[in-house]
Short mmCIF file of C-alpha atoms and ligand atoms in Angstrom, two decimals:
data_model
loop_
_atom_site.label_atom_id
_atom_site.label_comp_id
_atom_site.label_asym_id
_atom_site.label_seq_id
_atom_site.Cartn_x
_atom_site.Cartn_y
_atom_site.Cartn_z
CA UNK S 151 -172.71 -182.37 29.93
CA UNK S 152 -175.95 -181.10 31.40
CA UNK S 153 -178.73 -179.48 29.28
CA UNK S 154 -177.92 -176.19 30.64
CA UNK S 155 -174.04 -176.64 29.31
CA UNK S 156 -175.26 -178.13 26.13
CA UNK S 157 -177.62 -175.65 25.46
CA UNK S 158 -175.18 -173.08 26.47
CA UNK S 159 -172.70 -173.80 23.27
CA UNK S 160 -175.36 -173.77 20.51
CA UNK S 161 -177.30 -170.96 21.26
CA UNK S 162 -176.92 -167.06 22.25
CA UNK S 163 -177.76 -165.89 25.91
CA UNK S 164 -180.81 -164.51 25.19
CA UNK S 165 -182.29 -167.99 24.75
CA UNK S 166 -180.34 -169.33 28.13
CA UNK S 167 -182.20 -169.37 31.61
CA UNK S 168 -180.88 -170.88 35.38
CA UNK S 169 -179.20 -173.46 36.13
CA UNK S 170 -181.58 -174.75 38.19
CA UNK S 171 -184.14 -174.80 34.89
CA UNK S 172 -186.07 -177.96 34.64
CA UNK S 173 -185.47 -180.38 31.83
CA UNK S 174 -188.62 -182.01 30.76
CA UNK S 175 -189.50 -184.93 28.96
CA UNK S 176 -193.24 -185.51 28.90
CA UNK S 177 -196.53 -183.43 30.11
CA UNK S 178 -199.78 -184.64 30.72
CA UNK S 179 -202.80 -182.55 32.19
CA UNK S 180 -201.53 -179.43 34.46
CA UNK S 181 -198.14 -181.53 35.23
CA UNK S 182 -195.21 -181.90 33.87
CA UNK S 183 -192.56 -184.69 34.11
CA UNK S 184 -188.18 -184.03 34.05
CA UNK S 185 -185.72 -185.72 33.02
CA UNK S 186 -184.34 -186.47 36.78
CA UNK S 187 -188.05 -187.88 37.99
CA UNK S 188 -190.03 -184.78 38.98
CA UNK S 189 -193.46 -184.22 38.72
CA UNK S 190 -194.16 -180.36 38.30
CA UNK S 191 -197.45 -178.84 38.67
CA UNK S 192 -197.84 -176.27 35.72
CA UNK S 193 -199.11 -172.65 36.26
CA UNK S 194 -197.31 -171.20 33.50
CA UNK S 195 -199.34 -173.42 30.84
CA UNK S 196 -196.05 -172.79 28.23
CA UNK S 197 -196.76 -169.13 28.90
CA UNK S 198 -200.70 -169.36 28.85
CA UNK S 199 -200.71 -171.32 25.78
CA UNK S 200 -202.10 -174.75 26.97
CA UNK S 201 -205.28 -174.05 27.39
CA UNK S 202 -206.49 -177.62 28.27
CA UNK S 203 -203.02 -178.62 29.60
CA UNK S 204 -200.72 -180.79 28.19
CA UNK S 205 -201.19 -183.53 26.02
CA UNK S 206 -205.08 -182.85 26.22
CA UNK S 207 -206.11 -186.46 24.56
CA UNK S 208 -208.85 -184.93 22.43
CA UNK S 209 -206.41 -182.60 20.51
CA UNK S 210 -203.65 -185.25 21.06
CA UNK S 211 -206.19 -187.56 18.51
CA UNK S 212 -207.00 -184.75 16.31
CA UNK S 213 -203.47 -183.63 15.52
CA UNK S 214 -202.43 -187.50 15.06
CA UNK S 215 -205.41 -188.08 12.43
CA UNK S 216 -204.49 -184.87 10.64
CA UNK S 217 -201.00 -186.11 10.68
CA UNK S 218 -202.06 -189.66 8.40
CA UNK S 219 -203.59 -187.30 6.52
CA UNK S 220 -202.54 -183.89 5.05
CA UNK S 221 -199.34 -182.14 6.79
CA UNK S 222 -198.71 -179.20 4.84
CA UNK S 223 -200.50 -177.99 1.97
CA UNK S 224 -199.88 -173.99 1.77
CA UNK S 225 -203.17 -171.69 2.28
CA UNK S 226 -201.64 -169.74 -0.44
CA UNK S 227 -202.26 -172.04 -3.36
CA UNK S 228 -205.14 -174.50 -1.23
CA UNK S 229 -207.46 -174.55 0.16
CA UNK S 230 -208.27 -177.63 3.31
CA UNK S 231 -211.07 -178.65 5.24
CA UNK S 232 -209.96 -178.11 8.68
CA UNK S 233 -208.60 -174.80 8.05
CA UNK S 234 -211.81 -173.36 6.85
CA UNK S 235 -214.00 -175.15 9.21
CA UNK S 236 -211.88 -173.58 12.02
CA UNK S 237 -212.64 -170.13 10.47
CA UNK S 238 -216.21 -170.71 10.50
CA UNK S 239 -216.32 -171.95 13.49
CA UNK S 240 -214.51 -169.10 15.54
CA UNK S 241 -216.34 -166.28 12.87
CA UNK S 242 -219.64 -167.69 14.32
CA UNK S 243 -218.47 -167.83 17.68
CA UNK S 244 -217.11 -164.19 17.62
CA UNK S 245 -220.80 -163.09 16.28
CA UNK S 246 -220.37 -162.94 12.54
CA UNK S 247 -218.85 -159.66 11.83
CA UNK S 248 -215.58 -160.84 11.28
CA UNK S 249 -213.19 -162.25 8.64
CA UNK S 250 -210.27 -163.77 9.46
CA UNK S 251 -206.24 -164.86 8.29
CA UNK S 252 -204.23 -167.12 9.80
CA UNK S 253 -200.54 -166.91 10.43
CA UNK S 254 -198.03 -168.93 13.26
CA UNK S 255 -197.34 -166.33 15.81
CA UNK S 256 -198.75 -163.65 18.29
CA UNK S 257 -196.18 -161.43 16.69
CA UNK S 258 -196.74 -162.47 13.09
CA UNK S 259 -200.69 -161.90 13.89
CA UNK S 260 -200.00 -158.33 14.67
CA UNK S 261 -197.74 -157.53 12.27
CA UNK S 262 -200.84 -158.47 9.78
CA UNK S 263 -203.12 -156.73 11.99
CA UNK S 264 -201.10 -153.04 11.80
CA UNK S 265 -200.52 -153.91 7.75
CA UNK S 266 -204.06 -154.42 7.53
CA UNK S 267 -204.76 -151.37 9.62
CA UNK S 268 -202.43 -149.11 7.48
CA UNK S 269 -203.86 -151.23 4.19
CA UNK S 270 -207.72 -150.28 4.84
CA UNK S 271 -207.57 -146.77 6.24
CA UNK S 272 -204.16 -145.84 4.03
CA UNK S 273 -203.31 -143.69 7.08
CA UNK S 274 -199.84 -143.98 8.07
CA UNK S 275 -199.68 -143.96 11.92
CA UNK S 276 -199.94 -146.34 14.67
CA UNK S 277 -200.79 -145.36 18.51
CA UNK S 278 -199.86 -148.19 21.37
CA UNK S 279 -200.03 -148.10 25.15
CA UNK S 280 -197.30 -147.54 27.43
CA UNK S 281 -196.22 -150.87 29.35
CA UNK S 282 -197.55 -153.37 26.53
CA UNK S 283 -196.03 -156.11 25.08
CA UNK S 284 -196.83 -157.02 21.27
CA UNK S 285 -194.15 -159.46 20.50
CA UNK S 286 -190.69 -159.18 18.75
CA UNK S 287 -190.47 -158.55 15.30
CA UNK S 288 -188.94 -155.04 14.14
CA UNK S 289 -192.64 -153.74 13.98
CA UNK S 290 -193.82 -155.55 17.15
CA UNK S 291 -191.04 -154.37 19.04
CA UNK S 292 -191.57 -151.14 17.87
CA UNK S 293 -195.25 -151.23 19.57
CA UNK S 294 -193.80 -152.87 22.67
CA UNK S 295 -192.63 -151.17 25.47
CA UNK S 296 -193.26 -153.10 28.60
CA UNK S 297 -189.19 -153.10 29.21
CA UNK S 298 -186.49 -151.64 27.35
CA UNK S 299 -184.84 -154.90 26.95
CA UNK S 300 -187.04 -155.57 24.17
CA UNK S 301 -185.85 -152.28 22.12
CA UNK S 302 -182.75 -152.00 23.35
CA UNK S 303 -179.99 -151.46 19.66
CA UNK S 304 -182.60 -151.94 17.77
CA UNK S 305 -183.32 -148.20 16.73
CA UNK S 306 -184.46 -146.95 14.35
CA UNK S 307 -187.55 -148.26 14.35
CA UNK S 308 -190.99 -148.18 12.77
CA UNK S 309 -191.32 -144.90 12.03
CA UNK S 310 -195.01 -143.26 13.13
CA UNK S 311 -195.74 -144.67 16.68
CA UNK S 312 -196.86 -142.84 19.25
CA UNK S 313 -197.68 -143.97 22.54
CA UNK S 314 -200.47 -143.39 25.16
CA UNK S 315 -200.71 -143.89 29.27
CA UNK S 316 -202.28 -147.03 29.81
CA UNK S 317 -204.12 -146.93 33.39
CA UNK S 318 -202.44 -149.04 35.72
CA UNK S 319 -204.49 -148.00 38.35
CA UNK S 320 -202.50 -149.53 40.95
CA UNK S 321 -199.01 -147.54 40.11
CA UNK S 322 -201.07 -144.60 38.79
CA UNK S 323 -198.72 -141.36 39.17
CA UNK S 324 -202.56 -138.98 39.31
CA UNK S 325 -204.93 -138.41 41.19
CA UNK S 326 -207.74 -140.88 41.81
CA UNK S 327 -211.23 -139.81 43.25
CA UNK S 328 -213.65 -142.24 44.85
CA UNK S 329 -211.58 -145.32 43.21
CA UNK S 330 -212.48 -143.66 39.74
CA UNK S 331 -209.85 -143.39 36.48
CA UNK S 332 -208.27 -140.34 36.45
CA UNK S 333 -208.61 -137.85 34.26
CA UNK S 334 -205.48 -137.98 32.89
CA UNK S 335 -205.70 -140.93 30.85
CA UNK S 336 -208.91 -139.76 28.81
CA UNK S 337 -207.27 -135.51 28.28
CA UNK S 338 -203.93 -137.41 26.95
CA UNK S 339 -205.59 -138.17 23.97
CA UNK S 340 -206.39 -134.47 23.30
CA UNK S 341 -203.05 -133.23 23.91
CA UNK S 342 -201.71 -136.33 21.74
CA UNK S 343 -203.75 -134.72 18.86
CA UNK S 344 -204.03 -131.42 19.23
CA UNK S 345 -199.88 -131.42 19.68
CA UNK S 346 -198.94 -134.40 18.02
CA UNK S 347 -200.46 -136.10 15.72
CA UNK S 348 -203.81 -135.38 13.41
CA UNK S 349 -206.19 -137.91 14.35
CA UNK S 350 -206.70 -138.01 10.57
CA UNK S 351 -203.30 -139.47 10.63
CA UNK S 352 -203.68 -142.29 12.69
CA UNK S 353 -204.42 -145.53 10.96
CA UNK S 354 -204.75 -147.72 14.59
CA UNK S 355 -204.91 -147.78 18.27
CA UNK S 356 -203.59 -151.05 18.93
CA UNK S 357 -203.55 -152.45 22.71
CA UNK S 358 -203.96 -155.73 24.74
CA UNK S 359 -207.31 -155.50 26.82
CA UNK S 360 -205.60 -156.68 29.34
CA UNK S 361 -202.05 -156.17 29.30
CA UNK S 362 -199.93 -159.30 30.10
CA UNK S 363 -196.10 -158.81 29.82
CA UNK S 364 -196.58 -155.61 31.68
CA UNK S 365 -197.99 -156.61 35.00
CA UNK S 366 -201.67 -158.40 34.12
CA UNK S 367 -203.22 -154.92 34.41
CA UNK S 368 -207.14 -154.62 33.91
CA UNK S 369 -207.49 -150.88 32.79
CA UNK S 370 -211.31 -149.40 33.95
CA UNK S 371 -214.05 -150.32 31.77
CA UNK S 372 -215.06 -146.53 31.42
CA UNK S 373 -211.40 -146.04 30.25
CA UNK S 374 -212.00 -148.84 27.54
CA UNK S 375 -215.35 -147.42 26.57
CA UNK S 376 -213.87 -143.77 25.67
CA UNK S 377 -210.91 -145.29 23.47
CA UNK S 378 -213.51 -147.07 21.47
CA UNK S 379 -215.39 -144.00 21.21
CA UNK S 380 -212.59 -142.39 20.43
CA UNK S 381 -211.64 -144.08 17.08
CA UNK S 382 -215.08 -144.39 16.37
CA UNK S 383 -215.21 -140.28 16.10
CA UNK S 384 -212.13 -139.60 14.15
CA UNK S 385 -212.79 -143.28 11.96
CA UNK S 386 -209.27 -144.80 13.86
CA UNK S 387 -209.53 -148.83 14.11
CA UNK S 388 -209.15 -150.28 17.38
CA UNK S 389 -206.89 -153.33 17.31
CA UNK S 390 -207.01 -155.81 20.61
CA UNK S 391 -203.83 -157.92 20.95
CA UNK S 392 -205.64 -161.02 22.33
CA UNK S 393 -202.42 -162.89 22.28
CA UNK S 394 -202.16 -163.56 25.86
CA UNK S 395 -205.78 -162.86 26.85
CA UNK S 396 -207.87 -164.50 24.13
CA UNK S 397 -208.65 -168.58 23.57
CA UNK S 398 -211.05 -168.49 26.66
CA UNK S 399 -208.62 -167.63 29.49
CA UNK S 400 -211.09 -164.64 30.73
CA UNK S 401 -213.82 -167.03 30.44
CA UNK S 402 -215.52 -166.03 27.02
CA UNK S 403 -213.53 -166.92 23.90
CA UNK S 404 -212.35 -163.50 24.21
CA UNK S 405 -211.47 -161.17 26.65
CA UNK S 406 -213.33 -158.21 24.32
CA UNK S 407 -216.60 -160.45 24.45
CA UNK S 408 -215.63 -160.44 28.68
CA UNK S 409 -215.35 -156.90 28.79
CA UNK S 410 -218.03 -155.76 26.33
CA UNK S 411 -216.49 -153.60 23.64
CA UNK S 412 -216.35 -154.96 20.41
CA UNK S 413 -212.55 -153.80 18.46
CA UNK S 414 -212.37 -153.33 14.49
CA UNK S 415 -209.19 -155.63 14.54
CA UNK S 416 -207.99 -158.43 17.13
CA UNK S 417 -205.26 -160.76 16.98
CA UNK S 418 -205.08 -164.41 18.57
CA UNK S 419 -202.79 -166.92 18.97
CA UNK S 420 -200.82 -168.62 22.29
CA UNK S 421 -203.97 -170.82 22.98
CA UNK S 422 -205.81 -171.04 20.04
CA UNK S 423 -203.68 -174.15 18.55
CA UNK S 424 -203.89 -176.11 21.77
CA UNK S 425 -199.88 -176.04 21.78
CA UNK S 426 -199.06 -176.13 18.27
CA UNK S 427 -198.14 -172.84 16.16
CA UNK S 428 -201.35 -170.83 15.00
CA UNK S 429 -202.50 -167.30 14.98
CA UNK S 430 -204.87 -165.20 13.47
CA UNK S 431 -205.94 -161.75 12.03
CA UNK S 432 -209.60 -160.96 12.81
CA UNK S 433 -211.14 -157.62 11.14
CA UNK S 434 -214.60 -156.62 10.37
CA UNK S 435 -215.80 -157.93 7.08
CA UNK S 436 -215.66 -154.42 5.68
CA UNK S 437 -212.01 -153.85 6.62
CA UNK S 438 -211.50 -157.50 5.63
CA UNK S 439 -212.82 -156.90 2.05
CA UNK S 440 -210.36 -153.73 1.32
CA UNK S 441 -207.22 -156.68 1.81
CA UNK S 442 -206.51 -156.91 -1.73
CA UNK S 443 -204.53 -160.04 -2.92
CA UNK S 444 -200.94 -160.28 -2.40
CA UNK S 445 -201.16 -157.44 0.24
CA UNK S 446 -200.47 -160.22 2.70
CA UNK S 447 -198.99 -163.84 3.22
CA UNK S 448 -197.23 -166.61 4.44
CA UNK S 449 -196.27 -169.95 4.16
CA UNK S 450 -197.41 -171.94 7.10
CA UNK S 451 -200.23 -170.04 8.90
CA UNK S 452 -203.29 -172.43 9.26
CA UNK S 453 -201.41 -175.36 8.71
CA UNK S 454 -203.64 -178.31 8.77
CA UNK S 455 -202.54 -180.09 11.95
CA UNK S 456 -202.76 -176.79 13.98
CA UNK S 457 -206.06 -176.54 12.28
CA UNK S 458 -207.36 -179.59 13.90
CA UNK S 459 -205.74 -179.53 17.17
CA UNK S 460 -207.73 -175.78 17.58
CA UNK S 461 -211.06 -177.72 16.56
CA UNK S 462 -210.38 -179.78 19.05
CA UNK S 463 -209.73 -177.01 21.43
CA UNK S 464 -212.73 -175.07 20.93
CA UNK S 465 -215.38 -177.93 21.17
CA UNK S 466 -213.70 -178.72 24.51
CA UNK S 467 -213.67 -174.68 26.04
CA UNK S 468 -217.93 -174.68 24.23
CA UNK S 469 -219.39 -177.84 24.92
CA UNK S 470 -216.86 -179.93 27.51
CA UNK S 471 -217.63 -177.19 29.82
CA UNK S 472 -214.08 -175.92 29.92
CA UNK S 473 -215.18 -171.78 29.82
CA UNK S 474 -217.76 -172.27 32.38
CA UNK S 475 -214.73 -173.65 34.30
CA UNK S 476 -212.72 -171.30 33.82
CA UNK S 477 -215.18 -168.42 35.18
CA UNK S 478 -215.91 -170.54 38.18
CA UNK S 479 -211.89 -171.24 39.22
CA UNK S 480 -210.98 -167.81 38.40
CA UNK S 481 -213.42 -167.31 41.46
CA UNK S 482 -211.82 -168.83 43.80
CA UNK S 483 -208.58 -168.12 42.15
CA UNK S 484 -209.03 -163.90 42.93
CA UNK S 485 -210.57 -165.35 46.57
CA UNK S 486 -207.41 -167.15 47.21
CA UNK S 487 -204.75 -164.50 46.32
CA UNK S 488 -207.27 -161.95 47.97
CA UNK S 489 -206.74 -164.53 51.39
CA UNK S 490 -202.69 -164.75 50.91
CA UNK S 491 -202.78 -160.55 50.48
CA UNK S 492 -204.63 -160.30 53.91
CA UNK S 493 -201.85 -162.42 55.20
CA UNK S 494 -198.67 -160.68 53.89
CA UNK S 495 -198.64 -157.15 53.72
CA UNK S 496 -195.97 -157.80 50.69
CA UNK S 497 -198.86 -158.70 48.44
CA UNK S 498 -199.64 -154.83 47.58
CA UNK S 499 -202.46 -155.74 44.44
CA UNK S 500 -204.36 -158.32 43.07
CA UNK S 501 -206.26 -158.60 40.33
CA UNK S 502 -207.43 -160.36 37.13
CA UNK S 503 -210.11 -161.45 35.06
CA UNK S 504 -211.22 -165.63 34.58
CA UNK S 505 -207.89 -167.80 35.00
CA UNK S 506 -205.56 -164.47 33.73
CA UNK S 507 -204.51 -163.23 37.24
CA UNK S 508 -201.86 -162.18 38.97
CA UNK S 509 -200.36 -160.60 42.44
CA UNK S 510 -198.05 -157.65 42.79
CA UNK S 511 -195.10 -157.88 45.45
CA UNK S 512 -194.37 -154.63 47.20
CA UNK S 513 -192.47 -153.04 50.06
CA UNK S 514 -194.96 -152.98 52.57
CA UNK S 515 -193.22 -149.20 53.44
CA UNK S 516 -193.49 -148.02 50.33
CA UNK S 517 -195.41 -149.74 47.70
CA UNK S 518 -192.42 -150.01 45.52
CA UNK S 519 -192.29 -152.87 43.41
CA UNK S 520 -190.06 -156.30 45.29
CA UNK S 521 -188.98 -157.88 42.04
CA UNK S 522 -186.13 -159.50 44.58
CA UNK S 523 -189.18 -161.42 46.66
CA UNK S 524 -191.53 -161.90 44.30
CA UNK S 525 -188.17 -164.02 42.24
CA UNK S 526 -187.67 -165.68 45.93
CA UNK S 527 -190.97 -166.96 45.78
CA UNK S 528 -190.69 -168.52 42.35
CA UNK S 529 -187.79 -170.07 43.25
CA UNK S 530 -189.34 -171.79 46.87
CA UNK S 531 -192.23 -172.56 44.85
CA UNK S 532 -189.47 -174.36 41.46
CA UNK S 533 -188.60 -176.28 45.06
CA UNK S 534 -191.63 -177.49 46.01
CA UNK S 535 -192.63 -178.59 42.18
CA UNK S 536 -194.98 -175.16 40.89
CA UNK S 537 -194.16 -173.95 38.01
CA UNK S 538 -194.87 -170.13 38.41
CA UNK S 539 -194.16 -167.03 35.86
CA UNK S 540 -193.68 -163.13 36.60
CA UNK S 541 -194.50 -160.60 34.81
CA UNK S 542 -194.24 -156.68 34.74
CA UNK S 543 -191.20 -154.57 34.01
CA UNK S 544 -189.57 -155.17 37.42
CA UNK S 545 -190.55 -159.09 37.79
CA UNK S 546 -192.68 -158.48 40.92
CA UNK S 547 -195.91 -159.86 39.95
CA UNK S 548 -196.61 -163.34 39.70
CA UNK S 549 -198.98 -164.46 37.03
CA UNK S 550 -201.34 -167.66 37.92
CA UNK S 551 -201.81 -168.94 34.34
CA UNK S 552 -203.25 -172.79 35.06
CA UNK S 553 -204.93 -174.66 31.91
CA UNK S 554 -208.28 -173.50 31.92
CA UNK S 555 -209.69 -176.88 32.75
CA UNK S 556 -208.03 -176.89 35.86
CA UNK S 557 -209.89 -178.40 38.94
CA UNK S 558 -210.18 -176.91 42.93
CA UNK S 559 -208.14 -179.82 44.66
CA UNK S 560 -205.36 -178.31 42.16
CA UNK S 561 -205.80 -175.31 42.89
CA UNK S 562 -205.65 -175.92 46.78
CA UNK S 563 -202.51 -177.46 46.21
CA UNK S 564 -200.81 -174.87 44.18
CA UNK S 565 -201.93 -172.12 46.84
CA UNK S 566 -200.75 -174.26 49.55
CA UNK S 567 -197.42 -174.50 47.80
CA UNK S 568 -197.27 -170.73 47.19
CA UNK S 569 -198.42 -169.95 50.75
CA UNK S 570 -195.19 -172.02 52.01
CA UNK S 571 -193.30 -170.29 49.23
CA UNK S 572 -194.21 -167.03 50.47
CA UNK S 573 -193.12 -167.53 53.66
CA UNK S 574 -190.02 -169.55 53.16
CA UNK S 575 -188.90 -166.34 50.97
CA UNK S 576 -189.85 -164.03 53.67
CA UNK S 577 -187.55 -165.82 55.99
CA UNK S 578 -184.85 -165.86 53.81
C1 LIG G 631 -200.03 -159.89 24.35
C2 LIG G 631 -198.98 -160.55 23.50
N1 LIG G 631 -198.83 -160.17 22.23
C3 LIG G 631 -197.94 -160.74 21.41
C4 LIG G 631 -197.11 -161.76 21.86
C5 LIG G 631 -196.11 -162.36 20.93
O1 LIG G 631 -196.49 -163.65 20.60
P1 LIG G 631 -195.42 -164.65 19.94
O2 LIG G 631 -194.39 -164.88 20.99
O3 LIG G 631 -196.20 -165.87 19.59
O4 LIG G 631 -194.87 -163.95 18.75
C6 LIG G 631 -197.22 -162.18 23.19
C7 LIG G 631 -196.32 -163.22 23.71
O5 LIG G 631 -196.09 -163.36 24.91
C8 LIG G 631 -198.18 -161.58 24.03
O6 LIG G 631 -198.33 -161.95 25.31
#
């Protein structure tokens, strides 16, 4: 029996994929090695979570000495060296402010984040963007709605959500003068509480600063700037989900530190363990400081091992160079996809921010979105050994998610393969 069949009698559909899925038995750097003697060159980085690729040798050696030494202790009755070294370490490189908890997952790191939201302000409502993706617990799903998939016999949900327009400039249904945000995304949040909900209500806005799941969409900075004023008028907290965005991939630890506007809350994970389970809560001290004991818990976040591998991690993206790289491949990354969109009229957008970037497939007559190409290309591109990833509600973006020490001859030879790609689906 193959993989595929095996896999197929243990386990539901929802965790099946193609038959044409790779098996793979070993990774090293941006490639990774199947079962039947491939060598694939990985731009999905397990779903921008190896941030230094696989098997980085630094945080291989600093998982295996953590290993000889302490596996599991339980943050909730211990405390561990490497677990708070790693939190003073990422509180000094996020400027101080913050406090922080570890958990395992993006979604378990925003569940804490909206508890801690709804803890500190005791306000019992939660705003989230249109088109986001927060992960897939009952209250994660309940914030997520980048495809109805996600939702879909789930209801009832979390009560107390509301959502807002999140401007995705490129598919924006209003009008846009001289390239500027319209309108319509800053009035929404009148009409949302004048007609809906108090703003004395609302406990959080909670948003990725760059939404992933939902298309890699970089809202305007003005846009950003008037949520965070916003909150800061009516006393709301402004959570960033730096899930997908965070651990360096914009080029700065975080994307908020990119971008210039400091949130009350933000969640990481993905990344931050180079591989192995971690996330965390960060909230300013004096939101921190209202988190009484017991309000919040678990029994693995900050295990030791993912602890150490994320030391390793950061010393690599601060002093081996690795965010510098990052900001210099994105570069050439955005010049690269800008190149391929002169050449095929399908390539409708591009866009992105360090190595987080991503190009929309359209109909050239239309602009509507070719989820059907935009597959065809992943799949000419599975045959040629590059590993790529969509994303957006209808699968016609491709996301270019390399480890963010990734070099320019690898680079040239992913873009070469997705040129051919391109065109080999075009034909087809
Ligand atoms: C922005 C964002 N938030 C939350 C999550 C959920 O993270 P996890 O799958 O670790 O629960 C993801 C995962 O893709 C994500 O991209």
């Amino acid at each position: 029996m193959t993989q595929h069949e095996r896999v197929q009698s243990l386990m539901p559909p929802m965790a099946m994929h193609d038959k044409s899925t790779p098996c793979v038995v070993k990774g090293e750097g941006c490639y990774l090695y199947t079962e039947d003697g491939r060598k694939i060159l990985d731009f999905a980085s397990g779903i921008a979570t190896n941030a230094l690729g696989h098997c980085h040798p630094k945080v291989v050696a600093a998982a295996e000495k953590q290993l000889h030494t302490l596996v599991h202790a339980g943050h909730n009755i211990l405390y561990y060296e490497p677990y708070t070294t790693l939190a003073e370490q990422l509180i000094e490189k996020t400027g101080g402010k913050y406090k922080l908890y570890f958990s395992n997952s993006g979604a378990e790191a925003n569940e804490g984040a909206m508890k801690l939201a709804k803890y500190a302000t005791q306000r019992p409502v939660i705003i989230s963007m249109k088109n986001a993706f927060h992960g897939r617990t009952m209250a994660t799903a309940t914030i997520t709605t980048s495809n109805a998939a996600y939702r879909k016999n789930y209801e009832p949900m979390m009560p107390s959500v509301y959502f807002a327009e999140y401007p995705y400039l490129f598919r924006t249904p209003y009008q846009m003068e001289d390239g500027k945000c319209p309108k319509e995304y800053f009035t929404q949040f009148y009409d949302l509480f004048k007609k809906i909900v108090e703003p004395s209500m609302v406990a959080a806005i909670i948003m990725e600063p760059i939404q992933g799941e939902g298309g890699y969409v970089v809202p305007p900075l003005e846009w950003l700037k008037y949520v965070r004023a916003l909150c800061d008028q009516h006393r709301i907290l402004l959570i960033f989900d730096e899930i997908q965005s965070g651990f360096g991939r914009t080029g700065n630890l975080y994307a908020w530190q990119t971008l210039g506007i400091e949130p009350d809350i933000f969640t990481s994970a993905k990344a931050i363990g180079g591989g192995l389970p971690l996330s965390a809560v960060f909230g300013k001290s004096e939101i921190m400081d209202k988190w009484g004991k017991g309000a919040h818990g678990g029994t693995f976040g900050g295990n030791p091992v993912s602890c150490a591998a994320a030391l390793a991690v950061m010393e690599e993206l601060f002093e081996g160079g690795v965010l510098e790289n990052c900001r210099k491949m994105g570069e050439i990354v955005r010049t690269r996809m800008h190149d391929l969109q002169q050449k095929y009229s399908v390539i409708g957008d591009v866009r992105g921010m360090g190595l987080m970037n991503a190009m929309e497939f359209v109909k050239p007559e239309d602009n509507a979105p070719n989820g059907a190409l935009c597959s065809a290309v992943i799949t000419e591109a599975l045959k040629r050994d590059l590993l790529l990833l969509s994303c957006g509600a209808d699968k016609n973006n491709i996301r270019l998610i390399p480890p963010l020490n990734v070099d320019e001859g690898t680079l040239d030879a992913a873009f070469q393969i997705i040129d051919e790609s391109i065109a080999a689906a075009l034909k087809s």
